[in-house]
Structures are given as C-alpha cells and as structure tokens.
Short mmCIF file of C-alpha atoms in Angstrom, two decimals:
data_model
loop_
_atom_site.label_atom_id
_atom_site.label_comp_id
_atom_site.label_asym_id
_atom_site.label_seq_id
_atom_site.Cartn_x
_atom_site.Cartn_y
_atom_site.Cartn_z
CA MET H 1 -18.30 4.99 -50.57
CA SER H 2 -18.75 8.53 -49.23
CA GLU H 3 -18.92 7.15 -45.67
CA ASP H 4 -15.62 5.33 -46.15
CA ARG H 5 -14.06 8.46 -47.61
CA ARG H 6 -15.27 10.60 -44.74
CA LEU H 7 -13.80 8.10 -42.31
CA GLU H 8 -10.48 8.47 -44.16
CA VAL H 9 -10.76 12.26 -43.85
CA LEU H 10 -11.51 11.93 -40.12
CA ARG H 11 -8.56 9.56 -39.67
CA ALA H 12 -6.28 12.05 -41.46
CA ILE H 13 -7.52 14.94 -39.30
CA VAL H 14 -6.93 12.94 -36.10
CA GLN H 15 -3.44 11.89 -37.18
CA ASP H 16 -2.43 15.41 -38.20
CA PHE H 17 -3.85 17.06 -35.08
CA VAL H 18 -2.18 14.53 -32.78
CA SER H 19 1.09 15.12 -34.60
CA THR H 20 1.02 18.92 -34.86
CA SER H 21 -1.51 20.08 -32.21
CA GLU H 22 -2.69 22.59 -34.84
CA PRO H 23 -6.18 22.75 -36.36
CA VAL H 24 -6.24 20.93 -39.70
CA GLY H 25 -7.51 22.52 -42.92
CA SER H 26 -8.51 20.98 -46.24
CA LYS H 27 -5.37 22.26 -47.98
CA ALA H 28 -3.10 20.57 -45.42
CA LEU H 29 -5.05 17.32 -45.77
CA LEU H 30 -4.55 17.27 -49.52
CA GLU H 31 -0.85 18.03 -49.16
CA ARG H 32 -0.14 15.41 -46.51
CA HIS H 33 -2.48 12.58 -47.48
CA LYS H 34 -3.32 10.83 -50.74
CA LEU H 35 -7.07 11.16 -50.50
CA GLY H 36 -7.61 11.00 -54.26
CA VAL H 37 -10.36 13.64 -54.32
CA SER H 38 -10.65 17.36 -55.00
CA ALA H 39 -10.35 20.15 -52.46
CA ALA H 40 -14.08 20.81 -52.81
CA THR H 41 -14.88 17.20 -51.94
CA VAL H 42 -12.64 17.32 -48.87
CA ARG H 43 -14.33 20.52 -47.73
CA ASN H 44 -17.74 18.89 -48.19
CA ASP H 45 -16.61 15.86 -46.20
CA MET H 46 -15.29 18.09 -43.42
CA ALA H 47 -18.60 19.94 -43.33
CA ALA H 48 -20.45 16.62 -43.01
CA LEU H 49 -18.11 15.49 -40.23
CA GLU H 50 -18.70 18.78 -38.42
CA ASP H 51 -22.47 18.37 -38.78
CA ASP H 52 -22.12 14.90 -37.21
CA GLY H 53 -20.21 16.38 -34.26
CA LEU H 54 -17.00 14.51 -35.08
CA ILE H 55 -14.84 17.59 -35.71
CA ALA H 56 -15.17 21.23 -34.65
CA ALA H 57 -13.63 24.64 -35.25
CA PRO H 58 -11.76 25.83 -32.15
CA HIS H 59 -11.94 29.40 -33.44
CA THR H 60 -12.79 31.30 -36.63
CA SER H 61 -10.19 29.64 -38.84
CA ALA H 62 -10.31 27.20 -41.68
CA GLY H 63 -8.88 24.44 -39.51
CA ARG H 64 -10.77 21.78 -37.60
CA ILE H 65 -9.92 19.52 -34.65
CA PRO H 66 -11.43 16.20 -33.56
CA THR H 67 -14.10 16.18 -30.86
CA ASP H 68 -14.37 13.46 -28.22
CA ALA H 69 -16.89 11.77 -30.51
CA GLY H 70 -14.42 12.03 -33.37
CA TYR H 71 -11.69 10.36 -31.34
CA ARG H 72 -14.17 7.67 -30.31
CA MET H 73 -15.08 7.01 -33.93
CA PHE H 74 -11.40 6.87 -34.86
CA VAL H 75 -10.59 4.39 -32.07
CA ASP H 76 -13.65 2.23 -32.74
CA LYS H 77 -12.75 1.95 -36.43
CA LEU H 78 -9.21 0.76 -35.80
CA SER H 79 -9.08 -2.57 -37.58
CA GLU H 80 -6.44 -3.83 -35.15
CA VAL H 81 -3.93 -2.63 -32.62
CA LYS H 82 -0.64 -2.38 -34.46
CA PRO H 83 2.10 -4.55 -32.95
CA LEU H 84 5.26 -3.05 -31.54
CA SER H 85 8.48 -3.56 -33.46
CA ARG H 86 10.82 -6.40 -32.57
CA ALA H 87 13.32 -3.91 -31.13
CA GLU H 88 10.62 -2.38 -28.92
CA ARG H 89 9.47 -5.79 -27.69
CA THR H 90 13.04 -6.83 -26.93
CA ALA H 91 13.66 -3.61 -25.01
CA ILE H 92 10.51 -4.13 -22.93
CA ARG H 93 11.35 -7.75 -22.15
CA THR H 94 14.93 -6.90 -21.20
CA PHE H 95 14.03 -3.93 -19.00
CA LEU H 96 11.27 -5.72 -17.11
CA GLY H 97 13.27 -8.95 -16.92
CA GLN H 98 15.91 -7.19 -14.80
CA SER H 99 13.42 -6.67 -11.96
CA VAL H 100 14.45 -8.12 -8.62
CA ASP H 101 11.07 -8.25 -6.84
CA LEU H 102 7.44 -7.22 -7.20
CA ASP H 103 8.00 -3.60 -6.14
CA ASP H 104 10.72 -3.33 -8.76
CA VAL H 105 8.43 -4.83 -11.42
CA ILE H 106 5.72 -2.27 -10.62
CA SER H 107 8.19 0.62 -10.58
CA ARG H 108 9.83 -0.41 -13.84
CA THR H 109 6.48 -1.01 -15.53
CA THR H 110 5.06 2.42 -14.76
CA ARG H 111 8.29 4.17 -15.76
CA LEU H 112 8.45 2.15 -18.96
CA LEU H 113 4.83 2.85 -19.92
CA SER H 114 5.29 6.53 -19.22
CA SER H 115 8.39 6.62 -21.40
CA LEU H 116 6.85 4.63 -24.28
CA THR H 117 3.65 6.67 -24.46
CA GLY H 118 4.64 10.12 -23.18
CA GLN H 119 1.69 9.97 -20.75
CA ALA H 120 1.17 9.38 -17.04
CA ALA H 121 1.23 5.66 -16.22
CA VAL H 122 -0.57 3.89 -13.40
CA MET H 123 -0.41 0.29 -12.23
CA GLN H 124 -2.32 -1.59 -9.57
CA TYR H 125 -0.54 -4.02 -7.28
CA PRO H 126 -1.92 -7.58 -7.40
CA SER H 127 -4.59 -7.90 -4.73
CA LEU H 128 -3.32 -9.44 -1.51
CA ASN H 129 -6.89 -10.21 -0.50
CA THR H 130 -7.45 -12.56 -3.43
CA ALA H 131 -3.90 -13.99 -3.61
CA THR H 132 -3.30 -17.60 -2.66
CA VAL H 133 -0.69 -18.82 -0.21
CA ARG H 134 2.35 -20.28 -1.95
CA HIS H 135 4.46 -21.01 1.12
CA LEU H 136 4.70 -20.18 4.83
CA GLU H 137 8.12 -20.17 6.47
CA LEU H 138 8.92 -20.00 10.19
CA VAL H 139 12.28 -18.90 11.59
CA THR H 140 13.22 -18.84 15.28
CA MET H 141 14.30 -15.30 16.26
CA ALA H 142 14.58 -15.45 20.05
CA ALA H 143 13.35 -17.48 23.01
CA ASP H 144 9.88 -15.94 22.73
CA LYS H 145 9.79 -14.74 19.09
CA VAL H 146 9.35 -16.42 15.71
CA MET H 147 9.46 -14.77 12.30
CA LEU H 148 6.69 -15.66 9.86
CA VAL H 149 7.43 -15.28 6.14
CA VAL H 150 4.37 -15.38 3.87
CA ILE H 151 5.00 -15.98 0.16
CA LEU H 152 1.94 -15.37 -2.02
CA SER H 153 0.99 -16.41 -5.54
CA THR H 154 1.43 -12.79 -6.65
CA GLY H 155 5.12 -12.95 -5.80
CA GLN H 156 4.70 -10.69 -2.79
CA VAL H 157 6.57 -11.58 0.38
CA GLU H 158 5.51 -10.49 3.86
CA GLN H 159 7.47 -10.80 7.08
CA ARG H 160 6.05 -10.62 10.58
CA VAL H 161 7.61 -11.26 13.99
CA LEU H 162 5.23 -13.23 16.21
CA ASP H 163 5.34 -13.47 20.00
CA LEU H 164 5.19 -16.84 21.70
CA PRO H 165 3.07 -17.09 24.89
CA ARG H 166 6.14 -18.15 26.87
CA PRO H 167 9.88 -18.48 26.21
CA LEU H 168 11.38 -21.71 24.90
CA THR H 169 14.94 -22.93 24.81
CA VAL H 170 16.75 -22.78 21.49
CA ALA H 171 16.34 -26.51 21.02
CA GLU H 172 12.63 -26.39 21.94
CA GLY H 173 12.04 -23.46 19.57
CA ASP H 174 13.80 -25.15 16.67
CA THR H 175 11.89 -28.37 17.27
CA LEU H 176 8.58 -26.52 17.43
CA VAL H 177 9.23 -24.53 14.27
CA GLY H 178 10.46 -27.59 12.39
CA ALA H 179 7.36 -29.56 13.33
CA LEU H 180 4.91 -26.78 12.50
CA ARG H 181 6.47 -25.75 9.19
CA SER H 182 5.22 -28.62 7.06
CA ALA H 183 1.91 -28.87 8.92
CA ILE H 184 0.87 -25.26 8.35
CA ASN H 185 1.84 -25.45 4.67
CA GLU H 186 -0.12 -28.65 4.24
CA ARG H 187 -3.24 -26.87 5.53
CA SER H 188 -2.79 -23.50 3.77
CA SER H 189 -0.85 -23.88 0.53
CA GLY H 190 -2.94 -23.08 -2.55
CA LEU H 191 -5.74 -21.46 -0.55
CA ARG H 192 -6.69 -17.80 -0.61
CA ARG H 193 -5.68 -15.89 2.46
CA PRO H 194 -9.15 -15.93 4.14
CA ALA H 195 -9.61 -19.65 3.49
CA ALA H 196 -6.09 -20.43 4.72
CA SER H 197 -6.76 -18.40 7.86
CA THR H 198 -9.96 -20.32 8.55
CA ALA H 199 -8.23 -23.66 8.09
CA LEU H 200 -5.46 -22.73 10.51
CA ARG H 201 -7.88 -21.35 13.10
CA GLU H 202 -9.82 -24.60 13.04
CA TRP H 203 -6.62 -26.56 13.44
CA ALA H 204 -5.54 -24.34 16.34
CA GLY H 205 -8.76 -25.33 18.10
CA GLU H 206 -7.91 -28.99 17.60
CA LEU H 207 -4.42 -28.44 18.99
CA GLY H 208 -5.87 -27.20 22.26
CA GLY H 209 -5.15 -24.14 24.34
CA GLY H 210 -8.28 -22.41 23.02
CA THR H 211 -10.40 -22.48 19.88
CA ALA H 212 -10.70 -19.87 17.18
CA ASP H 213 -13.07 -18.06 19.53
CA GLY H 214 -10.63 -18.27 22.42
CA GLY H 215 -12.33 -20.99 24.50
CA GLY H 216 -12.23 -24.72 25.04
CA ALA H 217 -9.51 -27.29 24.67
CA GLY H 218 -9.23 -29.87 21.97
CA ASP H 219 -8.18 -33.46 21.78
CA GLY H 220 -5.62 -34.66 19.28
CA GLY H 221 -4.50 -32.87 16.15
CA GLY H 222 -1.16 -31.90 17.70
CA ILE H 223 2.34 -32.48 16.46
CA GLY H 224 4.46 -35.14 18.06
CA ASP H 225 3.90 -35.72 21.77
CA PRO H 226 0.48 -34.21 22.76
CA GLY H 227 2.02 -32.77 25.88
CA ASP H 228 4.94 -31.16 24.05
CA HIS H 229 4.20 -27.40 24.13
CA ARG H 230 0.66 -27.86 22.78
CA ASP H 231 -0.35 -24.45 24.14
CA VAL H 232 2.54 -22.74 22.32
CA GLN H 233 1.71 -24.55 19.09
CA ALA H 234 -1.94 -23.49 19.24
CA ALA H 235 -1.10 -19.89 20.10
CA LEU H 236 1.40 -19.62 17.26
CA VAL H 237 -0.99 -21.13 14.71
CA ARG H 238 -3.70 -18.67 15.81
CA GLU H 239 -1.27 -15.77 15.30
CA ILE H 240 -0.43 -17.03 11.81
CA ALA H 241 -4.13 -17.32 11.04
CA ALA H 242 -4.68 -13.76 12.25
CA VAL H 243 -1.96 -12.46 9.90
CA LEU H 244 -3.54 -14.21 6.93
CA ALA H 245 -6.98 -12.83 7.84
CA GLU H 246 -5.88 -9.19 7.76
CA GLU H 247 -7.56 -7.08 5.08
CA ARG H 248 -4.98 -5.26 2.97
CA GLU H 249 -5.43 -1.90 1.32
CA GLU H 250 -5.20 -1.97 -2.46
CA ARG H 251 -2.08 -0.18 -3.71
CA VAL H 252 -1.21 1.61 -6.93
CA MET H 253 1.88 3.25 -8.36
CA LEU H 254 1.90 6.35 -10.57
CA ALA H 255 4.69 7.65 -12.80
CA GLY H 256 5.12 10.32 -15.46
CA THR H 257 2.88 13.12 -14.17
CA ALA H 258 5.50 15.52 -15.52
CA ASN H 259 4.41 14.43 -18.99
CA LEU H 260 0.97 15.87 -18.28
CA ALA H 261 2.49 19.20 -17.29
CA ARG H 262 4.28 19.33 -20.63
CA SER H 263 0.91 18.82 -22.33
CA SER H 264 -0.92 21.39 -20.22
CA ASN H 265 -2.13 23.28 -23.31
CA ASP H 266 -4.16 20.22 -24.31
CA PHE H 267 -6.45 20.41 -21.32
CA PRO H 268 -9.62 22.48 -21.87
CA MET H 269 -9.46 24.55 -18.70
CA THR H 270 -6.48 23.83 -16.49
CA ILE H 271 -4.34 20.85 -15.60
CA GLY H 272 -4.90 21.48 -11.87
CA PRO H 273 -8.01 19.27 -11.44
CA VAL H 274 -6.28 16.44 -13.30
CA LEU H 275 -3.24 16.49 -11.03
CA GLU H 276 -5.44 16.79 -7.93
CA ALA H 277 -7.49 13.76 -8.99
CA LEU H 278 -4.36 11.68 -9.58
CA GLU H 279 -3.16 12.35 -6.03
CA GLU H 280 -6.02 10.21 -4.71
CA HIS H 281 -5.29 6.49 -4.85
CA VAL H 282 -8.99 5.69 -4.70
CA VAL H 283 -9.38 7.61 -7.97
CA LEU H 284 -6.60 5.63 -9.59
CA LEU H 285 -8.12 2.35 -8.41
CA ARG H 286 -11.48 3.41 -9.80
CA LEU H 287 -9.90 4.20 -13.17
CA LEU H 288 -8.37 0.73 -13.38
CA ALA H 289 -11.58 -0.94 -12.20
CA GLN H 290 -13.72 0.67 -14.90
CA MET H 291 -12.71 -1.70 -17.67
CA ASP H 292 -16.29 -2.53 -18.56
CA GLY H 293 -16.44 0.41 -20.96
CA GLN H 294 -15.23 0.47 -24.52
CA GLN H 295 -13.30 -2.72 -25.18
CA ILE H 296 -11.04 -2.68 -28.21
CA ALA H 297 -8.50 -5.25 -29.38
CA ASP H 298 -7.27 -7.83 -26.89
CA GLY H 299 -9.11 -6.39 -23.92
CA VAL H 300 -7.65 -2.87 -24.12
CA SER H 301 -10.15 -0.33 -22.81
CA VAL H 302 -10.19 3.26 -24.05
CA ARG H 303 -12.28 5.94 -22.33
CA ILE H 304 -12.26 9.36 -23.94
CA GLY H 305 -13.16 12.72 -22.43
CA ALA H 306 -16.60 12.75 -20.85
CA GLU H 307 -16.66 8.94 -20.84
CA ASN H 308 -14.49 9.32 -17.74
CA THR H 309 -16.91 9.96 -14.90
CA VAL H 310 -14.22 10.78 -12.33
CA ALA H 311 -14.32 14.47 -11.41
CA GLY H 312 -11.39 16.36 -12.87
CA LEU H 313 -10.63 13.78 -15.55
CA THR H 314 -13.35 14.52 -18.10
CA GLY H 315 -10.79 16.24 -20.31
CA THR H 316 -8.49 13.22 -20.43
CA SER H 317 -8.28 9.85 -22.14
CA VAL H 318 -7.51 6.66 -20.23
CA VAL H 319 -6.15 3.51 -21.88
CA THR H 320 -6.12 0.46 -19.59
CA THR H 321 -5.90 -3.29 -19.62
CA SER H 322 -5.39 -6.09 -17.10
CA TYR H 323 -2.57 -8.43 -16.20
CA THR H 324 -2.55 -11.59 -14.14
CA ALA H 325 -0.29 -12.37 -11.20
CA GLY H 326 -2.15 -14.73 -8.91
CA SER H 327 -5.04 -12.27 -9.18
CA VAL H 328 -6.19 -9.90 -11.89
CA ALA H 329 -5.05 -6.28 -11.65
CA GLY H 330 -4.95 -3.30 -13.97
CA LEU H 331 -2.43 -1.01 -15.60
CA GLY H 332 -2.63 1.78 -18.12
CA VAL H 333 -1.92 5.38 -19.04
CA LEU H 334 -3.72 8.69 -18.78
CA GLY H 335 -3.22 11.78 -20.90
CA PRO H 336 -4.98 14.45 -22.96
CA THR H 337 -7.53 13.40 -25.56
CA ARG H 338 -4.97 14.47 -28.21
CA MET H 339 -3.27 11.12 -27.88
CA ASP H 340 -1.58 8.72 -30.28
CA TYR H 341 -4.15 6.01 -29.62
CA PRO H 342 -2.78 3.18 -31.80
CA THR H 343 0.73 3.46 -30.34
CA THR H 344 -0.54 3.90 -26.79
CA MET H 345 -2.88 0.92 -27.02
CA ALA H 346 -0.10 -1.26 -28.46
CA ALA H 347 2.30 -0.27 -25.67
CA VAL H 348 -0.24 -0.90 -22.90
CA ARG H 349 -1.17 -4.29 -24.35
CA ALA H 350 2.44 -5.42 -24.88
CA VAL H 351 3.66 -4.33 -21.46
CA ALA H 352 0.73 -6.08 -19.73
CA ARG H 353 1.60 -9.34 -21.50
CA TYR H 354 5.26 -9.17 -20.47
CA VAL H 355 4.33 -8.31 -16.87
CA THR H 356 2.01 -11.32 -16.74
CA ASP H 357 4.75 -13.61 -18.08
CA ILE H 358 7.37 -12.28 -15.65
CA LEU H 359 5.17 -12.49 -12.54
CA ASN H 360 3.98 -16.00 -13.34
CA GLN H 361 7.38 -17.57 -13.95
#
C-alpha cells in the first residue's frame, strides 16, 4: 500500500510542478490533493521518493521537483493515454481535412501539434524511396519535350520535363505518348520506385535503341508498328526509368520553435544547444527514427532527458509516433521535461491517426 501511496504522491508532484513550474512542498500537496494521509506521512513519502532519485530539491527549500527518473516513472505508470474530447477531435479532423495537397497536410499537422501541445512539432515526409508508383502520366510539351507526372502512393506528385532524342510532329508526339501511357503504367503501377525503374529499363532494352546499359538492340516488345519511332520510345522509357531510380533526400518540417523560447527557463543550462540541434534535419530524422525506446499506449514513444542521445537535446523530452501514407513515417513534439505528458501523448496519437486516414483516402 505504501508503494501505491508514494506513486500517488509522485503523480501529484509531477502534476503540480508541470502546472506551476514551482517546487512542490508537502503543505501544497495536502491542500491541492486528497491524499487521505497526514502531513508527516506525506513528508516521509517525499523523503523516500528523494532517496529513490525520483524527486530532488532544486535549492534549499521545502519544495521538490521531479527528476528525469521521476517523469519516467510517472509516464510508465500511466494506465492509459486519455482520449481527446469530441470537440478537440472534430477540430483536428476539420483542420486537417481542409488540406489541398501533401505539403499542406504536413504544414497543417506541425502547426496543429505545436498549438495543441505548446511544444515544437516535427513531422517527417513519407519516404519517396519506399513509395510505390500509383500512376505515370505523359503530356506532350513541344516537338522534342514531354512532361512526365509521377503520382506516388504517398500522395506526392512529381513533374519532370524529358527531352526526346529528336523532334516529332504534333501528331507523332501525341500518338507516341498515347501508346506509351498505358504500357508504362502496366509495367510500373504498384511497384516501388526502384523496382518500377528496373522493369522499365528492361523493357527499354526490348524496345531497341540500346539496353539499360546503353548497348545492343532488341527484337519485339515495341508499341504498334516496330519501325514507328522505336528509338524515341526506348529513349523516353529509359529517361522515365532514370527518374524513378533517383534517390531522394528524406525531408522533415518543423514548427513551433518559438514555444521553446517561451519555456527557456525550463532548460538546465541554455536553450541555445536545443535550437542549434533542431536546425539540423539529420537530427530531426534521427529523433523520429528512434522509436524503439520506451513504447507506451498505442505505439507512442516517450524519451525523457538523458534518454535522448542527440547532443544538445539531453534536457528535453520527445514524444513521437508513426503514421502511414504508402510508407511509414514519424511525427511528434519536443519540449522541456516539464511537460504535460498525458495531454501531449494523446494529441500526438490522435493527430497521427487523422493524418493516416487523410493520406490514405
């Protein structure tokens, strides 16, 4: 029973400190919480918690504050992540549902998370390297140019102008594009970019005018009359394959760093190293990739203080989860260890679910 009571005392200290940012004393605990014990018992429990390294005295006062271990204990003992209210869920769904494209979804999501939690929010773009091809579209631009539109399973759309090896008349270009359109989709739709690229390169070799390695001519495999611009067909298919084979840099979006500045007193030394770390996208990607740490309810990961191994962020807490949009990517928030963990975890979880639903419609 004493262990349960001490956990209640720890929970009360965490809640009060998060709310007030002031060290919490036994008198304040008794006034604000119905602990059902005497002041002497509360003081004894606080002494035991301090001996266990779960709370500490920031200076020579009667008040105590949670340590990183205390926050960890508090988070680990959460029986469940409290759900958001119906009004909050409706607001999230409405705000994100107004997005017009993927960039808008990412922008709205980070701004929304930052607003809901009062922390800095970060979100990873779905990986282009693991996305599958949903559709390839070709549009004649000029006698020697064709626009390629790549639509991926993540909802991302890429456009690229490709050069033909020689000019064609308008009629020839339209005929070529019309014939190739269904053929390239038949060979690439549903495949990941690298696999789609390989399939198209192999087909380009069959079309003739050079193989994937640039040599040799093929027999058959063409569209329509074998002598009808076979070299242009093969060259265009190889260009499309090259676009799909390109490695793409992972991207992230950050919002709400001003919230960290407003909480600068919560950082042990200075907020400078935190802001410097967040300027590096590789750091942000690493934060979102490290979801193999403490897993709480519904896949929400919470890393507190020194559990963050990234230089400059050992005085912060990071709450992350994943969402799915053709590939798995991460989103979450970062702030001081004096964080409203239940509310933050609920917001991160709820927003990730809505993002997944929206991007997979």
